[in-house]
Every structure is written in structure tokens, then in C-alpha cells.
XYZ file of C-alpha atoms in Angstrom:
348
model
C 4.857 -20.043 -35.779
C 8.577 -20.493 -35.068
C 10.662 -21.879 -37.944
C 12.482 -25.228 -37.349
C 15.889 -23.517 -37.560
C 14.900 -21.044 -34.854
C 13.625 -23.850 -32.634
C 16.944 -25.661 -32.993
C 18.939 -22.577 -32.010
C 16.614 -21.963 -29.088
C 17.077 -25.547 -27.926
C 20.880 -25.185 -27.956
C 20.672 -21.905 -26.023
C 18.366 -23.500 -23.475
C 20.837 -26.333 -22.867
C 23.717 -23.866 -22.492
C 21.843 -21.631 -20.077
C 20.102 -24.357 -18.061
C 22.874 -24.683 -15.445
C 22.688 -20.913 -14.846
C 18.951 -20.466 -14.613
C 17.747 -23.882 -13.425
C 14.054 -23.991 -12.571
C 13.107 -20.821 -14.431
C 14.516 -22.093 -17.720
C 12.875 -25.496 -17.226
C 9.456 -23.984 -16.569
C 9.690 -21.513 -19.439
C 10.709 -24.264 -21.839
C 7.546 -26.281 -21.169
C 5.356 -26.619 -24.270
C 2.749 -23.872 -24.497
C -0.630 -23.803 -26.153
C -1.601 -20.278 -27.153
C -4.623 -19.174 -25.103
C -7.778 -18.189 -26.960
C -8.390 -14.478 -26.351
C -11.627 -12.460 -26.424
C -11.921 -8.674 -26.116
C -14.588 -7.750 -23.573
C -16.756 -4.598 -23.537
C -15.789 -3.719 -19.947
C -12.741 -2.098 -18.360
C -13.132 -3.516 -14.869
C -14.320 -6.674 -13.166
C -15.228 -7.605 -9.607
C -15.715 -11.386 -9.717
C -16.117 -14.477 -11.903
C -18.127 -17.695 -11.528
C -18.169 -20.881 -13.607
C -21.225 -22.989 -14.417
C -20.447 -26.638 -15.197
C -24.018 -27.532 -16.163
C -24.478 -24.849 -18.834
C -20.719 -24.481 -19.555
C -20.835 -20.762 -18.901
C -18.503 -18.198 -17.399
C -20.044 -15.200 -15.618
C -18.104 -11.952 -15.125
C -19.443 -9.221 -12.813
C -18.645 -5.571 -13.521
C -19.404 -3.157 -10.701
C -18.830 -0.109 -12.947
C -21.315 -0.877 -15.736
C -23.712 -2.697 -13.352
C -23.734 -5.748 -15.583
C -22.810 -9.429 -15.713
C -21.216 -10.810 -18.882
C -21.918 -14.394 -19.945
C -19.447 -16.322 -22.113
C -19.092 -19.949 -23.129
C -16.050 -22.018 -22.146
C -14.268 -20.981 -25.351
C -14.529 -17.332 -24.366
C -17.279 -16.335 -26.802
C -19.460 -13.549 -25.410
C -23.073 -14.768 -25.363
C -25.045 -12.233 -23.367
C -24.865 -9.210 -21.091
C -27.149 -9.144 -18.056
C -27.932 -5.488 -17.403
C -29.604 -3.583 -14.575
C -27.474 -5.205 -11.890
C -26.565 -2.059 -9.894
C -22.990 -2.301 -8.667
C -22.613 -6.014 -9.494
C -19.844 -6.864 -7.025
C -19.782 -10.626 -6.421
C -21.185 -13.869 -7.800
C -22.163 -17.213 -6.296
C -23.813 -20.195 -8.014
C -26.312 -22.495 -6.345
C -25.100 -26.117 -6.022
C -27.372 -27.200 -8.908
C -26.198 -24.264 -11.104
C -29.801 -23.169 -11.641
C -29.406 -19.851 -9.845
C -26.726 -17.181 -10.014
C -26.690 -14.878 -6.994
C -25.359 -11.367 -7.610
C -24.371 -8.934 -4.844
C -25.790 -5.547 -5.869
C -23.612 -3.030 -4.036
C -25.403 -0.188 -5.822
C -28.864 -1.588 -5.214
C -28.780 -2.667 -1.536
C -29.886 -6.122 -2.604
C -28.928 -9.590 -3.789
C -30.350 -10.701 -7.142
C -31.223 -14.307 -7.986
C -30.864 -14.959 -11.730
C -32.191 -18.037 -13.551
C -29.181 -19.459 -15.418
C -31.424 -21.162 -17.966
C -33.309 -18.040 -19.054
C -31.037 -15.270 -17.655
C -34.111 -13.674 -16.131
C -34.002 -12.261 -12.622
C -36.278 -14.420 -10.471
C -36.216 -12.305 -7.335
C -34.287 -9.454 -5.751
C -33.728 -9.718 -1.994
C -33.458 -6.330 -0.280
C -30.649 -6.237 2.294
C -31.490 -2.838 3.818
C -30.958 0.794 2.923
C -27.301 1.759 2.715
C -25.990 -1.797 3.163
C -24.266 -2.051 -0.242
C -23.499 -5.815 -0.128
C -20.061 -6.508 -1.611
C -19.087 -10.164 -1.131
C -21.030 -13.439 -0.968
C -20.511 -16.972 0.325
C -23.056 -19.798 0.267
C -23.078 -22.275 3.161
C -25.955 -24.724 3.129
C -29.192 -22.796 2.636
C -27.768 -19.472 3.786
C -26.089 -16.739 1.784
C -23.581 -14.822 3.874
C -22.693 -11.353 2.688
C -20.305 -8.594 3.734
C -21.574 -5.055 3.544
C -21.160 -1.466 4.699
C -18.181 0.874 4.463
C -14.974 1.477 6.403
C -15.165 0.421 10.065
C -18.951 0.306 9.924
C -18.708 -2.823 7.780
C -20.136 -6.117 8.977
C -21.420 -9.523 7.871
C -25.069 -10.413 7.325
C -27.035 -13.463 6.250
C -29.876 -14.277 3.877
C -31.671 -17.506 4.749
C -33.083 -18.956 1.531
C -35.387 -21.587 3.024
C -39.056 -21.134 3.863
C -41.721 -19.023 2.238
C -40.178 -15.766 3.450
C -36.364 -15.610 3.158
C -34.900 -13.755 6.122
C -32.155 -11.106 6.149
C -30.112 -10.533 9.310
C -27.498 -7.812 9.751
C -24.705 -6.951 12.184
C -23.646 -10.518 12.909
C -20.055 -9.679 13.901
C -18.934 -7.080 16.478
C -18.652 -3.474 15.331
C -15.111 -2.563 14.248
C -14.105 -6.123 13.332
C -13.504 -5.216 9.691
C -12.111 -2.086 8.060
C -14.301 -2.672 5.013
C -16.578 -5.423 3.698
C -14.324 -8.494 3.906
C -13.752 -10.945 1.083
C -15.764 -14.138 1.735
C -15.216 -17.744 0.668
C -16.910 -21.081 1.316
C -16.783 -24.605 -0.094
C -18.998 -27.704 -0.034
C -15.857 -29.541 1.099
C -15.882 -27.464 4.300
C -19.572 -27.468 5.285
C -20.559 -24.928 7.891
C -17.468 -22.754 7.434
C -17.131 -19.266 5.953
C -13.724 -17.631 5.492
C -13.407 -13.848 5.716
C -10.369 -11.773 4.780
C -9.582 -8.077 5.073
C -9.154 -6.439 1.671
C -9.149 -2.716 2.466
C -6.425 -2.183 5.086
C -2.824 -3.385 5.273
C -3.373 -5.288 8.552
C -4.679 -8.272 6.627
C -6.773 -10.304 9.052
C -8.062 -13.743 8.011
C -10.842 -15.374 10.037
C -12.550 -18.753 9.714
C -16.130 -18.648 11.001
C -18.236 -21.640 12.016
C -21.769 -20.781 10.838
C -23.544 -24.039 11.609
C -25.549 -22.395 14.424
C -26.773 -19.598 12.156
C -24.335 -17.206 13.838
C -20.733 -16.618 12.698
C -18.571 -18.013 15.520
C -14.798 -17.541 15.228
C -13.037 -20.871 14.829
C -9.592 -19.415 14.136
C -8.225 -15.996 13.215
C -4.835 -14.505 12.375
C -3.599 -10.969 11.779
C -1.179 -10.736 8.853
C -0.733 -14.516 8.523
C 2.603 -15.220 6.871
C 3.335 -11.437 7.078
C 0.973 -10.975 4.154
C -0.058 -7.495 3.015
C -3.418 -6.292 1.700
C -5.331 -9.289 0.399
C -6.342 -9.557 -3.259
C -7.607 -13.138 -3.517
C -8.546 -16.332 -1.688
C -8.730 -19.909 -2.969
C -9.298 -23.341 -1.423
C -7.862 -26.729 -2.334
C -10.415 -29.328 -3.523
C -10.542 -30.916 -0.057
C -10.696 -27.465 1.625
C -7.760 -28.409 3.860
C -5.513 -25.731 2.339
C -6.285 -22.041 1.966
C -4.392 -19.828 -0.467
C -4.205 -16.202 0.625
C -2.806 -13.794 -1.952
C -1.429 -10.365 -1.096
C 0.954 -7.990 -2.817
C 3.628 -9.088 -0.336
C 5.507 -11.392 0.296
C 6.541 -12.276 -3.242
C 5.353 -15.868 -3.020
C 1.945 -17.504 -3.146
C 1.307 -18.745 0.372
C -0.692 -21.844 1.274
C -2.109 -22.122 4.808
C -3.624 -24.966 6.769
C -7.270 -24.016 7.094
C -7.443 -25.545 10.572
C -5.058 -23.057 12.207
C -3.963 -20.643 9.425
C -0.282 -21.571 9.703
C 1.857 -21.516 6.550
C 1.931 -24.928 4.913
C 3.921 -24.113 1.767
C 5.277 -21.144 -0.166
C 5.003 -21.404 -3.940
C 7.859 -19.328 -5.410
C 6.620 -16.721 -7.869
C 7.694 -13.060 -7.953
C 6.356 -9.575 -7.286
C 3.451 -8.762 -7.148
C 1.028 -11.654 -6.377
C -2.597 -10.736 -7.095
C -4.605 -13.898 -7.938
C -4.886 -17.617 -7.281
C -7.109 -20.489 -8.380
C -6.982 -24.226 -7.667
C -8.351 -26.847 -10.052
C -10.357 -29.930 -9.132
C -7.123 -31.939 -9.526
C -5.263 -29.614 -7.173
C -3.236 -27.732 -9.809
C -2.467 -24.239 -8.562
C -2.604 -21.202 -10.833
C -0.645 -18.376 -9.212
C -1.175 -14.952 -10.777
C 1.151 -11.943 -10.829
C 0.597 -8.234 -11.519
C 3.316 -7.925 -14.158
C 2.829 -5.555 -17.082
C 5.891 -6.751 -19.021
C 6.524 -10.368 -18.158
C 5.061 -13.650 -17.068
C 1.562 -13.507 -15.591
C 0.631 -17.026 -14.435
C 2.666 -19.760 -12.755
C 1.211 -23.272 -12.678
C 2.230 -25.582 -9.831
C 1.489 -29.131 -8.838
C 0.503 -29.470 -5.166
C 3.544 -29.055 -2.906
C 5.937 -28.292 -5.765
C 8.920 -25.984 -5.292
C 9.046 -24.871 -8.913
C 6.357 -24.213 -11.536
C 5.500 -26.785 -14.177
C 4.660 -23.992 -16.589
C 4.861 -20.201 -16.748
C 2.615 -18.136 -19.025
C 2.969 -14.608 -20.419
C -0.542 -13.782 -21.574
C 0.090 -10.600 -23.587
C 3.825 -10.200 -24.212
C 5.072 -6.663 -24.700
C 1.679 -4.965 -24.407
C 1.890 -3.461 -20.935
C -1.328 -5.236 -19.953
C -1.377 -7.203 -16.724
C -3.428 -9.878 -14.995
C -6.377 -8.450 -13.079
C -6.526 -8.876 -9.280
C -8.781 -11.865 -8.482
C -8.571 -12.550 -12.217
C -8.159 -16.350 -12.400
C -10.697 -19.178 -12.239
C -10.683 -22.813 -13.393
C -13.471 -24.623 -15.189
C -15.028 -27.202 -12.825
C -13.378 -30.117 -14.664
C -9.924 -28.492 -14.592
C -9.484 -28.505 -18.374
C -9.563 -24.714 -18.786
C -8.132 -21.803 -16.863
C -9.808 -18.438 -17.427
C -7.728 -15.279 -16.963
C -8.567 -11.588 -17.267
C -5.999 -8.975 -18.312
C -6.176 -5.238 -18.795
C -4.643 -1.871 -18.104
C -6.011 1.378 -16.721
C -8.644 2.914 -18.985
C -8.726 0.102 -21.548
C -11.094 -2.796 -22.066
C -10.349 -6.198 -20.588
C -9.369 -9.363 -22.423
C -10.483 -12.871 -21.483
C -7.931 -15.640 -22.038
C -8.880 -19.320 -22.106
C -5.830 -21.424 -21.230
C -5.852 -25.174 -21.779
C -2.955 -26.675 -19.808
């Protein structure tokens, strides 16, 4: 805890330097609540999902083929094992089922969130290696394959015999299994984004017919580089696409994928999450500096800037931010090569 004398000196210095540093000094001077931090028994993560009903956070690890379960305070509760190549997570609308893409098992697992038992494992076909998931209505859409043989498939969950369909986009559309995103606020739409090649294509598919039909598509929208993360505003009108370049967090109109706003951060953007109230968490890959910038919608400067692990050399993980459904907590994952991850629970 800082001593009162130190706080007084710091306040004087802030006033003296404010004209020189403007917005950065203002954001850094915002009151901070120290995040609660939990060491995790994994060194990598592929995805996170939040469960409002059970107040749980799920973390998928493709390396250990497991899914970690924590509470909203970051306490580790359980590890779900035997999830080969756990690559992506999606919750059912009622939070009763957690779907896990099993890239090492050529399947999608359905886990009961009340008991943590696997209810069923849907085979997607030999060698498919499903990587990313998006739920639209009663259909799970998944990206799969490798390199330019990648495609998008679907798993229809209705009826007595759920149906898997493969090869639903033309061959050569994607240079690897694309990142997928959907939202109840945009029914019938699935967003796909290239994450393996520098020509970062973003496509919005209309899937209401059961087939992915291109509604709009852009190559390198906003001159963005390889894509690390996607996020939607609560009304699904705005899409955040995060790449290592440019050194801003870009917001696009979902309707036509034109740039709507650039949230000024710094190099190198690698994560984004939007709360139910519209607050934007913009993450940076920065080993020795500030990791997360918080913005109000449309703002030109952050309301708060957070350095999660000062002086440690550990950085925010790509795709490493997610809000609790009520917007009261922001979960962040940090780590460095070869070391275990840390989960931070930030309460703005």
C-alpha cells in the first residue's frame, strides 16, 4: 500500500506532467483495484467461456486436452480431462451444456455443466480436427481441416439423430480453420475470420437456410494483419477485429465491415472483449507495460489502463479476455513461453 506522503508527491507530479502527457496520464491516474490472481496448472489456452447460471469460467487447453473450471473469483474448482485437443468452447443458451471442439478427437463433446459429465460426443469425421465453434439457433457451426483444405461444417442438434455436414464453403476459401463468432443479437449470422495467414479475410455468413451464404466479406479490412480475436457489441451492430497491426483496436460496422471507430492503444493488439454495457476491454501483447485498456463506446481515450503483472515479463495471452455476463468482472489470462498461466479477475 502506498504511504500518504508518497501519494501526495505522486499527485503533484501528475499535475505537473498532465499538460505534457494528456490522455495517457489521465487514464493511468484512474483509481485501480488490484485484480485477484490465480496460478493455473496449464501453460497454454485456446478459448474461454463464461456461465452466468452457475457462475463459472471455463478455460480450454489444447495441449493438455483439458478444460479448467473456476468460479467468478478465480478459484480453480475442477479439471475436465480426456478432451483431446480442446480447442474451442460454446455454451448453450440455457447454460446447461458446454460444447467443446475436440481437434485431437475429430469430434465435438457436449458436457453437462451441472455434473461436468460428458453427455455425448458427436463424431465430425476422420481427420476433420474441428477447431472453432459458433452456435446459431439449433446448429453448431465448426471450422475444421488444415491449411487450404480447411472448411466449415455444421452439426444440427435437433431431432433424434443430430446431423453432421462438411464442406459447406468452396475449397480454398480459408488458409486454415477460420475463427468463428455468433451472437443471439444477430440471429442467423456467423462471422468467420482468417487466423493463419496475413491476408486477413473477414466474412459474414447468413446461415438461416442451413447453408453459409456470404452476406459481406472483406480482405484485410482496415489494413489489419493476422487476426487474433473477434468480439461483438451487445447489439451485434459493431464487430471488433483484433490483429497485430495496426496499433489500434478497430471497430467495424457488421453490416458492411467498414471501420466505424479506432480505439487508440499501442503495439501489439491481441485481444478484445465487450461487456453487456458496451465497455470495451482492449488487450495488448506487452511484456513490460500496460496490458488492458478500457474504453467507453466511441471514446477517443481510455477510461482506465491496467498493467496486470508489472516488471515480470509476462504478457496478456492472445484471445485472453472475457467479461462476466453481467459486466462486473473482466477475466484476463497472462503468461510467458514455457511457464504456467495466471488468471486475473478485474473488477472495474
